[in-house]
Backbone as numpy.savetxt, mean C-alpha at the origin, in Angstrom:
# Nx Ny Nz CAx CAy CAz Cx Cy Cz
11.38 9.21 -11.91 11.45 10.63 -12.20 10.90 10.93 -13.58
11.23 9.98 -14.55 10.82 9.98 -15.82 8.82 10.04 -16.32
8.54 9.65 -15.30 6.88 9.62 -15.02 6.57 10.59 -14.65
7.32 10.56 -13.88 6.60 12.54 -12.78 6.84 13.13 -13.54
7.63 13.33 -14.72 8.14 14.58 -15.31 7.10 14.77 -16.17
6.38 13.05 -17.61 5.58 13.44 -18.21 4.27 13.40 -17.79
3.99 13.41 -16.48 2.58 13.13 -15.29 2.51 14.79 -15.64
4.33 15.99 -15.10 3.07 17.45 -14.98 2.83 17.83 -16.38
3.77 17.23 -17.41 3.63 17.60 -18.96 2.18 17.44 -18.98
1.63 16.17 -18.92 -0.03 16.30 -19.59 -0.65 17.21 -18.67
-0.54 17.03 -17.26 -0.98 17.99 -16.49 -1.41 19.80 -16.93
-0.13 19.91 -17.17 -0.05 21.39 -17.57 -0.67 21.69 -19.16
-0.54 20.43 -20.12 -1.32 20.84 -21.37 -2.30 20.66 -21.16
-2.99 19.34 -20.35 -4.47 19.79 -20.21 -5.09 21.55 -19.66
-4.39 21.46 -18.69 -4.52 23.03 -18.63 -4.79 24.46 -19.96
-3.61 23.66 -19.84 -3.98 25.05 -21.30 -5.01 24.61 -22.24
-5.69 23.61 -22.42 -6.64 23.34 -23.26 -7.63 24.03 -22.81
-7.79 23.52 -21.70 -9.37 23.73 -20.93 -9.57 25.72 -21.03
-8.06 26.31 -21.04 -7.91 27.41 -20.89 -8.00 28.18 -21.53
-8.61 27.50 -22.88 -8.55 28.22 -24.20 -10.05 28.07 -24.73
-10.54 26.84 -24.00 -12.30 26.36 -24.29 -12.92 27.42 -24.08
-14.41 27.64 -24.33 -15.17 28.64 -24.00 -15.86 27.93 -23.12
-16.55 28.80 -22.27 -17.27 28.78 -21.34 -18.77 27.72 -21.56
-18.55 26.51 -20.48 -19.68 25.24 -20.63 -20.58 26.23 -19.97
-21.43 25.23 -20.47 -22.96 25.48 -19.83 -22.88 25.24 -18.03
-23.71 25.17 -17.37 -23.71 25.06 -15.87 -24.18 23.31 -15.93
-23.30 22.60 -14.77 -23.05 21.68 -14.66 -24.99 21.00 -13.99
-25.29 20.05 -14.21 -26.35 19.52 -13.80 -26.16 18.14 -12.89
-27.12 17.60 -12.35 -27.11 16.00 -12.25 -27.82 14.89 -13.09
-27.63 15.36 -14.30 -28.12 14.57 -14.78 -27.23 13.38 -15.40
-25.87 13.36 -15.05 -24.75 12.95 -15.43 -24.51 12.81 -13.80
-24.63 11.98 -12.86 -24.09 11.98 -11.79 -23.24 11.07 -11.31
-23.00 10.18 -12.17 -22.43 9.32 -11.98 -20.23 9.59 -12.74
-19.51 8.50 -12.05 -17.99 9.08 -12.58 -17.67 7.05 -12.51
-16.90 6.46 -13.53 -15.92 5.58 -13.23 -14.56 5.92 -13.85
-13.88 5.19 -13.02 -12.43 5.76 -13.36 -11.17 4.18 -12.98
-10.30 4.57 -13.82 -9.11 3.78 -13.47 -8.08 4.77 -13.40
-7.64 4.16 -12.23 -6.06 4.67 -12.08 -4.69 4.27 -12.86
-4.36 5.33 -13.13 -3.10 4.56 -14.51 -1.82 4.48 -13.72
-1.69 5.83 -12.92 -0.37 5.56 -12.11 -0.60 4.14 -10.90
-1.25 3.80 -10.78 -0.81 2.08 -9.88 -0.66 1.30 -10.25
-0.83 1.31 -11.59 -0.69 -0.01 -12.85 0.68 0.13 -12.64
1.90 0.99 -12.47 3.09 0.96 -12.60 3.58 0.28 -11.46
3.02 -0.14 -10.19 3.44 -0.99 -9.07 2.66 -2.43 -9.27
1.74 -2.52 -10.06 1.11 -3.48 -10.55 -0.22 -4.36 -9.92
-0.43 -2.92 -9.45 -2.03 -2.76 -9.31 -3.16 -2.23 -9.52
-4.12 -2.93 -9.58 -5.32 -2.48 -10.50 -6.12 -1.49 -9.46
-6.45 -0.39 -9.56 -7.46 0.27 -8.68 -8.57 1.13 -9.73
-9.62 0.49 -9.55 -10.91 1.39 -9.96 -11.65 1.96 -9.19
-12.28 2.77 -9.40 -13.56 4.05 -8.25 -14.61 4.62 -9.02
-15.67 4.10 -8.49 -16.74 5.05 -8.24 -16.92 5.69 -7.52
-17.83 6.66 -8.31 -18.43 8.35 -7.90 -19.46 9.14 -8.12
-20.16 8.99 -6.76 -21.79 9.20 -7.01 -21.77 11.12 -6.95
-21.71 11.71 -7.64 -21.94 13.52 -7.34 -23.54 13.64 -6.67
-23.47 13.84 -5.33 -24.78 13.88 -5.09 -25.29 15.54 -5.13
-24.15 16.83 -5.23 -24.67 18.35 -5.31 -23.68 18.64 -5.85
-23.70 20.00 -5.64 -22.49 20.80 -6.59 -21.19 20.35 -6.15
-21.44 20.53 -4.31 -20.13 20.91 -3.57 -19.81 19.46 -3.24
-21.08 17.83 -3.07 -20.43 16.93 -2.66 -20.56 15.79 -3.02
-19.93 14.46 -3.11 -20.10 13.30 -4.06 -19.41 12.31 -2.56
-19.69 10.99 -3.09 -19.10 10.27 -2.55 -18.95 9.07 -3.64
-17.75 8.37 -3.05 -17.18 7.20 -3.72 -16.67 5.90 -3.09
-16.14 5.22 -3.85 -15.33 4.32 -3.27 -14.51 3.26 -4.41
-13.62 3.08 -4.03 -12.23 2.79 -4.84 -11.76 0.65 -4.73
-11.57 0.05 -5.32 -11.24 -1.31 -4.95 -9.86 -1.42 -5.38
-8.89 -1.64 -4.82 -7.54 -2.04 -4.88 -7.11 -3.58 -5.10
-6.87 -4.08 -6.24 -6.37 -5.29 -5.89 -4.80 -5.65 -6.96
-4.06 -6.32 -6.31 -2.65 -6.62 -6.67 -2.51 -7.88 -6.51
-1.83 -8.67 -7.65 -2.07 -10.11 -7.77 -0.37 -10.40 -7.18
0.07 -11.73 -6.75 0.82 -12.23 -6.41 2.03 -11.42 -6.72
3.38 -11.06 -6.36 4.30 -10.68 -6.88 5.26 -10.16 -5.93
6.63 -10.16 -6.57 7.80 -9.52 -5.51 6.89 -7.75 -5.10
7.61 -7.43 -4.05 6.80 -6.05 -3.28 7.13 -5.52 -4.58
6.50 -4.21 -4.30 6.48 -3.64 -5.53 7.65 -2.17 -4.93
8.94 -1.89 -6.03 9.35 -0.86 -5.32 10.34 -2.01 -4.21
10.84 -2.84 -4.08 11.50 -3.57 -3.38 13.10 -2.65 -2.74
13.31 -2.90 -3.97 14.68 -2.10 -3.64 14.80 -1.09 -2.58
13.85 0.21 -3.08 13.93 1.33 -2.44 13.44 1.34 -1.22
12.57 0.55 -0.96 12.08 -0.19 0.19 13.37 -0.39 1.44
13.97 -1.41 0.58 15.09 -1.70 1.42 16.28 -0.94 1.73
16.13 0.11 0.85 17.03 0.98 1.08 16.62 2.12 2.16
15.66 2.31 2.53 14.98 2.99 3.21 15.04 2.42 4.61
14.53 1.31 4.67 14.73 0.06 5.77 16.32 0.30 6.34
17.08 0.14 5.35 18.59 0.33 5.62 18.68 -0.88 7.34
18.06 -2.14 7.22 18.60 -2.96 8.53 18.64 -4.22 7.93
19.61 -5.03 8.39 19.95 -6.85 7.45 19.01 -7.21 8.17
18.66 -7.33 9.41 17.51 -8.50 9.63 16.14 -8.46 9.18
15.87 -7.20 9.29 14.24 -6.65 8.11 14.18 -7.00 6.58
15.55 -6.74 6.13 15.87 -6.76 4.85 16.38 -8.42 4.27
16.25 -9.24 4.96 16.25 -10.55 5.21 14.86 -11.16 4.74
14.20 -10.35 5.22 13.13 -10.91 4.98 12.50 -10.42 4.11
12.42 -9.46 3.40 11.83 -8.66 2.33 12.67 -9.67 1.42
13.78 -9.55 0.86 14.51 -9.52 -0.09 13.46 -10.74 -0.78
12.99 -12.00 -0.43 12.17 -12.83 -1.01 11.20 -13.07 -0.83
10.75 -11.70 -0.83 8.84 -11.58 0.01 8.33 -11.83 -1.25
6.86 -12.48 -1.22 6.20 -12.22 -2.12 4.53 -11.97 -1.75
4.06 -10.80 -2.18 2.58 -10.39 -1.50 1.74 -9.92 -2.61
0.21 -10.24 -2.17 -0.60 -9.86 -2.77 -1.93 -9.18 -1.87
-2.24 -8.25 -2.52 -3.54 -7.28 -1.33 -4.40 -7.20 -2.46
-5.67 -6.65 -1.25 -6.75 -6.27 -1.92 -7.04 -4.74 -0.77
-7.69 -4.01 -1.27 -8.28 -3.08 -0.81 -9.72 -2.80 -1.19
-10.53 -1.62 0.12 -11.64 -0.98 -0.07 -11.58 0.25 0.53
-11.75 1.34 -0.52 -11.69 2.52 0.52 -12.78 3.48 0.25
-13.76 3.82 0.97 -14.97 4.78 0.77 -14.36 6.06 0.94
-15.08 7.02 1.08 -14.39 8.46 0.86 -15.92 9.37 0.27
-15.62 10.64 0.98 -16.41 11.35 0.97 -15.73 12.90 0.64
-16.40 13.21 -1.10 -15.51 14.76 -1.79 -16.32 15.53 -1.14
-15.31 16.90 -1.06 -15.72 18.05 -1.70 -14.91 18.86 -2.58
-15.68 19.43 -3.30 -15.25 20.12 -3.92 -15.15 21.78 -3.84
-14.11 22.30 -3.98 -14.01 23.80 -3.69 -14.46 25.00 -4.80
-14.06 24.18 -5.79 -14.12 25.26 -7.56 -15.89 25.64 -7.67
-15.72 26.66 -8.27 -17.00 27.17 -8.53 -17.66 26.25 -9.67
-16.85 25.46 -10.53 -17.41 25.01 -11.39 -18.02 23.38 -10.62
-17.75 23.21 -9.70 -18.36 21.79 -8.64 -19.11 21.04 -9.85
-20.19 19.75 -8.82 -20.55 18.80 -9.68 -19.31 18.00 -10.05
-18.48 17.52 -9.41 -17.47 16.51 -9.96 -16.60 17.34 -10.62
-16.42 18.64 -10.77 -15.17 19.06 -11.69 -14.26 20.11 -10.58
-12.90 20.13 -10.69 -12.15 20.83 -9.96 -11.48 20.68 -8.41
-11.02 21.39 -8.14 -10.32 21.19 -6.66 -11.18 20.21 -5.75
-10.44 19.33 -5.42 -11.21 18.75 -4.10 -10.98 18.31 -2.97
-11.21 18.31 -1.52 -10.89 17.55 -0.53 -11.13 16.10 -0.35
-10.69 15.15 0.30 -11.62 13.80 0.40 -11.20 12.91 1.48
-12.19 12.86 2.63 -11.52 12.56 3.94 -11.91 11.52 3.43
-11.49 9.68 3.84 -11.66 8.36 3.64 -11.08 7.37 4.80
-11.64 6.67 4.52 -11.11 5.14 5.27 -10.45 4.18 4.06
-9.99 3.61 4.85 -8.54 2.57 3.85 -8.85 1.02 4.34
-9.46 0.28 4.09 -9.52 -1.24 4.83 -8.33 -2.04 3.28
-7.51 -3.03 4.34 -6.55 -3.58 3.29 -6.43 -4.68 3.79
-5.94 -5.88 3.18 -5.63 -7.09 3.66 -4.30 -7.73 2.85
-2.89 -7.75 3.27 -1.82 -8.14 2.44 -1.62 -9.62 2.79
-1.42 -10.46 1.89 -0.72 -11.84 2.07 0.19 -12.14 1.76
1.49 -12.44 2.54 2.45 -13.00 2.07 3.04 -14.37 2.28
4.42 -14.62 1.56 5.08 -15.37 1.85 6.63 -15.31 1.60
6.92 -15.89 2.66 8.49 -15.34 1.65 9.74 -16.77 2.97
11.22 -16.80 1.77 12.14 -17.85 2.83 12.53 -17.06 3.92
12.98 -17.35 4.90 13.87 -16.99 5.86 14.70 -17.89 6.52
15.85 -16.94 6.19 16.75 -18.29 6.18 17.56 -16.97 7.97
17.93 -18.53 8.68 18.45 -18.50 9.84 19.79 -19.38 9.93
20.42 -18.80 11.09 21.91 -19.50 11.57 22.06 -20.73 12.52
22.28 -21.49 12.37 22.43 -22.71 13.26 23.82 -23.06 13.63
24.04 -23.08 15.01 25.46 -23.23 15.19 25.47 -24.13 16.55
26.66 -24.44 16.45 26.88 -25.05 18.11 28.01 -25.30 18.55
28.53 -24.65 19.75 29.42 -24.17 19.91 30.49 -25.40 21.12
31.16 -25.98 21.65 31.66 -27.14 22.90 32.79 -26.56 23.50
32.33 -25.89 24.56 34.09 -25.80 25.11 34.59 -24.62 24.61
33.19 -23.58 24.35 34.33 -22.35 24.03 34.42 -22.56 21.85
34.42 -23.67 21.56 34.63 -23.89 20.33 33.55 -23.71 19.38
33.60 -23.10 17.68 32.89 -23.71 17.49 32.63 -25.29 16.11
31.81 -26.21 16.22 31.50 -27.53 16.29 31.44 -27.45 14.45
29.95 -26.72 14.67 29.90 -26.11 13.38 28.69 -25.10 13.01
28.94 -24.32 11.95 27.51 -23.39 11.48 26.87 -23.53 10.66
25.92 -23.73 10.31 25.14 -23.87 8.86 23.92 -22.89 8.69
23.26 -22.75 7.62 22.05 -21.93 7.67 21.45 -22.62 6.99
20.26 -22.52 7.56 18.68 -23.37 7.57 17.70 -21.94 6.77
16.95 -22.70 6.24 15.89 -22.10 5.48 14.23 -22.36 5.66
13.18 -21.87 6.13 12.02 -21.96 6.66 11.06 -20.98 5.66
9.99 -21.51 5.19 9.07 -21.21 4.72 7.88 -20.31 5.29
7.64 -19.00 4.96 7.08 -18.15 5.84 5.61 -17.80 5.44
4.25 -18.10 5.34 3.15 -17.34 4.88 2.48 -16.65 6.13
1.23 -15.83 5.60 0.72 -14.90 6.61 -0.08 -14.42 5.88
-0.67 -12.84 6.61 -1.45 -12.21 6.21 -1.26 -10.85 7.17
-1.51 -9.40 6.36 -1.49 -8.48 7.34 -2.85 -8.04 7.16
-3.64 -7.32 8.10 -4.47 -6.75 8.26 -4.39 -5.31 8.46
-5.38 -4.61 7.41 -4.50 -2.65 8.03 -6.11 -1.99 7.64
-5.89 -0.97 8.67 -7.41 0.07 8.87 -6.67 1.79 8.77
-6.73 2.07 8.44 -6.20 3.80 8.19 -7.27 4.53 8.03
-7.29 5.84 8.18 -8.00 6.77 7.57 -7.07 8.45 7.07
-7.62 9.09 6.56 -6.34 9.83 6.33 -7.82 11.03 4.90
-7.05 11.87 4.31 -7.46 13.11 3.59 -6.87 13.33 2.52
-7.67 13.30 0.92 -6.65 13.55 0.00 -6.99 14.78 -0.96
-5.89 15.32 -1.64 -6.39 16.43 -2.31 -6.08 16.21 -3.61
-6.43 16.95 -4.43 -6.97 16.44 -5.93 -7.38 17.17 -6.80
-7.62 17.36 -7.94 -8.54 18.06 -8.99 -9.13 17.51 -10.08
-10.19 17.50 -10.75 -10.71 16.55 -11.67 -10.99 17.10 -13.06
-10.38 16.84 -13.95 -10.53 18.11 -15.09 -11.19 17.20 -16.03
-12.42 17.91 -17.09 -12.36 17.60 -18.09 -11.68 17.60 -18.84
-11.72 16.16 -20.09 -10.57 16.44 -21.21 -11.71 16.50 -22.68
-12.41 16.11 -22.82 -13.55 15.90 -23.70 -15.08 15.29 -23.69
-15.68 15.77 -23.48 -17.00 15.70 -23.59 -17.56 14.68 -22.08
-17.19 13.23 -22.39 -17.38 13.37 -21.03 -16.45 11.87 -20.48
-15.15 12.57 -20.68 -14.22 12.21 -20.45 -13.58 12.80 -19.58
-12.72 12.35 -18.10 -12.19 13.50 -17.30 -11.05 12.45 -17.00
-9.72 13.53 -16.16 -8.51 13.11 -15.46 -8.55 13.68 -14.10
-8.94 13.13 -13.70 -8.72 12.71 -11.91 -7.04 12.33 -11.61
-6.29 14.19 -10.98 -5.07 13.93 -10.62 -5.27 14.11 -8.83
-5.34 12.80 -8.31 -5.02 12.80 -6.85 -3.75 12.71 -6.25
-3.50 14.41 -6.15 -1.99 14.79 -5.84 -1.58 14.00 -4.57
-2.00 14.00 -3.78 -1.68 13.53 -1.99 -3.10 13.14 -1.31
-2.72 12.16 -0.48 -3.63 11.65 0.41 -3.07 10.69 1.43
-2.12 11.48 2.37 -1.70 10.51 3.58 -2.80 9.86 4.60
-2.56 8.72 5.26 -3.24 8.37 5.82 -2.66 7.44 7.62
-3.49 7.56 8.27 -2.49 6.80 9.28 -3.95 6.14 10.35
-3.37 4.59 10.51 -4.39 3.44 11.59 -3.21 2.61 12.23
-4.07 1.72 12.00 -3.46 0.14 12.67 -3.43 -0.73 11.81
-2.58 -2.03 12.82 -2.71 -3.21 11.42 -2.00 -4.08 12.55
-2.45 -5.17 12.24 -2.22 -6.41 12.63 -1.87 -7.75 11.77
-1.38 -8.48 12.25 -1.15 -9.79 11.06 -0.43 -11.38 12.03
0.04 -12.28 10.79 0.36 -13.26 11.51 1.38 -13.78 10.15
2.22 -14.75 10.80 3.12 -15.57 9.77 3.42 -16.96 10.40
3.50 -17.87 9.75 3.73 -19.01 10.62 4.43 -19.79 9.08
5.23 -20.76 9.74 6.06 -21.72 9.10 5.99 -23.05 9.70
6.06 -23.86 8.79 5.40 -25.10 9.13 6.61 -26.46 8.85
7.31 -26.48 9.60 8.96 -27.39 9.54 9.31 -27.96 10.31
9.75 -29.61 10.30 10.21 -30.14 11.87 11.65 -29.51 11.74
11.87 -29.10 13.41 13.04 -28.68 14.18 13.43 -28.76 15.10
15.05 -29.30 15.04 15.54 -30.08 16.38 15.64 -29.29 17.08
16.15 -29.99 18.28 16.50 -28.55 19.43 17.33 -27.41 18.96
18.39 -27.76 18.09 19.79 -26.81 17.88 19.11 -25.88 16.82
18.15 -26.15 15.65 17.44 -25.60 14.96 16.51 -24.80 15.78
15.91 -24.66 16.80 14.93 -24.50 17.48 15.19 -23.15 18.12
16.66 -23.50 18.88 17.76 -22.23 19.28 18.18 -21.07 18.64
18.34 -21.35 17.38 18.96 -20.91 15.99 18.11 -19.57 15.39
16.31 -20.55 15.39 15.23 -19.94 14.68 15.27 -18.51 15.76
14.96 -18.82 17.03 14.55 -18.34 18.17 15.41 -17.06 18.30
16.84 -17.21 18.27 17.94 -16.02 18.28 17.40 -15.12 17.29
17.81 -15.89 16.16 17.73 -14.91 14.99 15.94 -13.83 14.67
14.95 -14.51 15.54 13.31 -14.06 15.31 13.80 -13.17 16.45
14.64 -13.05 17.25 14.42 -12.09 18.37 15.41 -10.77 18.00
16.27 -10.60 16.82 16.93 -10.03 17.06 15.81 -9.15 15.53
14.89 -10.11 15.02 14.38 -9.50 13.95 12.90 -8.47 15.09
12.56 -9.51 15.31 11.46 -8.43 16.57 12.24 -6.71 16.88
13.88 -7.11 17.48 14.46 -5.52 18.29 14.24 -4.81 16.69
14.68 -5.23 15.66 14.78 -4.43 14.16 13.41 -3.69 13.96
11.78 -4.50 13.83 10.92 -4.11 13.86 10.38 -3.16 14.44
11.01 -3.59 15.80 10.55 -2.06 16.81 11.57 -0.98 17.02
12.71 -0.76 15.88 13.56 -0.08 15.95 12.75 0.87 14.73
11.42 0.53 14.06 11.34 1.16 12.70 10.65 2.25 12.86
10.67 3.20 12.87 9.35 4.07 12.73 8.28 4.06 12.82
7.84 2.96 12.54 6.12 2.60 12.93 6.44 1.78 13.82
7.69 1.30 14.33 7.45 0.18 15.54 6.11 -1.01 15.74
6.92 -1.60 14.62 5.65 -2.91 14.79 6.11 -3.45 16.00
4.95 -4.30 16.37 4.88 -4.98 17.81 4.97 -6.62 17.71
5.87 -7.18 17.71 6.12 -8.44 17.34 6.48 -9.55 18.05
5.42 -10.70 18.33 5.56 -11.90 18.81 6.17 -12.84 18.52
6.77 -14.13 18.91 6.79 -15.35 18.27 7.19 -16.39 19.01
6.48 -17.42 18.91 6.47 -18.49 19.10 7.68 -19.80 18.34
8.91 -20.17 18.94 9.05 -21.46 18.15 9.01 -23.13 18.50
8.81 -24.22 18.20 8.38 -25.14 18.43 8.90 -25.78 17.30
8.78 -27.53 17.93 9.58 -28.24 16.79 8.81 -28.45 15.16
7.60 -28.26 15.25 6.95 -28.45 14.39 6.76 -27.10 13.19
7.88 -25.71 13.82 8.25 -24.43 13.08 8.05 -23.51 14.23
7.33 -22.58 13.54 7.31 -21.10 14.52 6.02 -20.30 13.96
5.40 -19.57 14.56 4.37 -18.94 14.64 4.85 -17.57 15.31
4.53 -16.28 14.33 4.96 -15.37 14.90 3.28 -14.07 14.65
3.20 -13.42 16.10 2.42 -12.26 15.29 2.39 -11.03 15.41
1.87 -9.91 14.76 2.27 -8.63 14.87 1.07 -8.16 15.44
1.46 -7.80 16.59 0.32 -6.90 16.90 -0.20 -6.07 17.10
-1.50 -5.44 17.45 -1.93 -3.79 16.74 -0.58 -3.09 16.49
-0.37 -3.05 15.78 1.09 -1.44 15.74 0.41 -0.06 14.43
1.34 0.68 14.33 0.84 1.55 13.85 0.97 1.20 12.07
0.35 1.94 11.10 0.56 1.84 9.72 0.08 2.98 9.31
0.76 3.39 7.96 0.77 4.37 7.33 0.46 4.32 5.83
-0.06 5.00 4.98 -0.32 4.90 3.77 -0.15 6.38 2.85
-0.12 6.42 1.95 -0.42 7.81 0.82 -0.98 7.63 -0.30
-2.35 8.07 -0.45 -2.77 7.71 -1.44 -2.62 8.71 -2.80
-1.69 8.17 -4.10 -1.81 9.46 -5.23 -2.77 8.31 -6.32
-2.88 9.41 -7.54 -3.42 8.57 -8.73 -3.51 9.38 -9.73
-3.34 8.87 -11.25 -3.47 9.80 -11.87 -4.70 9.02 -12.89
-6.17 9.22 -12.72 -7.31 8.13 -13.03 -7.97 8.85 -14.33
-7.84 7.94 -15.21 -9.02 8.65 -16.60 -10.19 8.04 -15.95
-10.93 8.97 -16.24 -12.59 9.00 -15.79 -14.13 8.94 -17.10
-14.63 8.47 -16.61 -16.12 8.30 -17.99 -17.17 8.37 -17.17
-17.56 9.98 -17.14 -18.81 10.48 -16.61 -20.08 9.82 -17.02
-21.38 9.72 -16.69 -22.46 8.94 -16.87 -23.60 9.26 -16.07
């Protein structure tokens, strides 16, 4: 909350700056070029830069590279609080992932002052690739006669990779702050595709382990497809571990940013 609050502060003083400037000259291409970093994703602890070709007044195109190095999810908690299920949240709790992204995108701009400055639309594509890994730990029990023998919990080593395609529309405004310096605030940009992935663990397991893995991956599958996006989830177990995969299901994204820019 403490961000959003001083995100509309500069927001709104840039405003009044620009509001007090006198009137620029008419925008040209001779400056058609924009790079920019995003400052608000540095706070989840990822790097995203974009280029931006202004090809007329009203339209430019770009494209953005996302990448996030190894680390607990970002936002974990709230994640899981959202999730609100133990068997999903089982597995998050010691996730650890890293993505890369590419997303092209095509502006327009609405403001009379165009050429890269002011209101804009920007329909895009989202290509992403997440890798993780994380423990999962399962119940092993065995029960004789009604009794039970005994329970223990076992722990299995999980890596993977997700695959995700979206497309989606974002809106935005791009203000100068000095000469040819700008802030690119990309208020909203939901997006919605597919995504696919895989995880596999690699562990010898006896039969009673085997039983154990198998219960507990099936009751995590009903959780998955209990979620809102209803992932679609396979798995395989065998003594040598388990192999599980997700397939096409739906995914969702929102893209914001708040990017200093260096026209060129």
């Amino acid at each position: 909350m403490k961000n959003i609050i001083l995100t509309i502060a500069l927001i709104i003083s840039i405003l009044g700056v620009n509001a007090q400037e006198s009137v620029e000259t008419e925008n040209t291409l001779e400056q058609p070029n924009f790079v920019k970093l995003n400052l608000l994703t540095l706070l989840g602890g990822k790097i995203s830069v974009e280029y931006e070709r202004v090809l007329s007044k009203k339209f430019a195109v770009g494209v953005a590279l996302n990448l996030r190095p190894e680390s607990e999810l970002p936002f974990k908690s709230r994640i899981m609080d959202i999730v609100d299920d133990s068997e999903v949240n089982s597995l998050l709790d010691g996730m650890k992932s890293s993505s890369t992204a590419i997303v092209p995108e095509f502006k327009y701009y609405l403001s009379k002052k165009g050429y890269g400055q002011g209101f804009y639309l920007a329909p895009y594509v989202k290509y992403a690739k997440f890798n993780y890994s994380a423990p999962y730990t399962y119940d092993v029990s065995i029960e004789y006669q009604g009794q039970m023998v005994y329970d223990r919990e076992e722990t299995i080593s999980l890596k993977g990779d997700l695959t995700t395609v979206t497309a989606g529309i974002s809106a935005g405004i791009n203000f100068r702050l000095k000469d040819n310096i700008f802030l690119d605030w990309r208020i909203i940009g939901p997006g919605y595709g597919m995504s696919k992935g895989n995880l596999a663990g690699k562990m010898a397991l006896n039969a009673d382990e085997q039983a154990g893995l198998r219960d507990q991956l099936g009751d995590l599958k009903e959780s998955l497809n209990d979620l809102p996006l209803k992932f679609k989830m396979d798995y395989n177990v065998h003594a040598n571990g388990a192999d599980i995969t997700l397939n096409k299901s739906p995914w969702g994204n929102i893209r914001s940013g708040l990017s200093i820019a260096y026209k060129f």
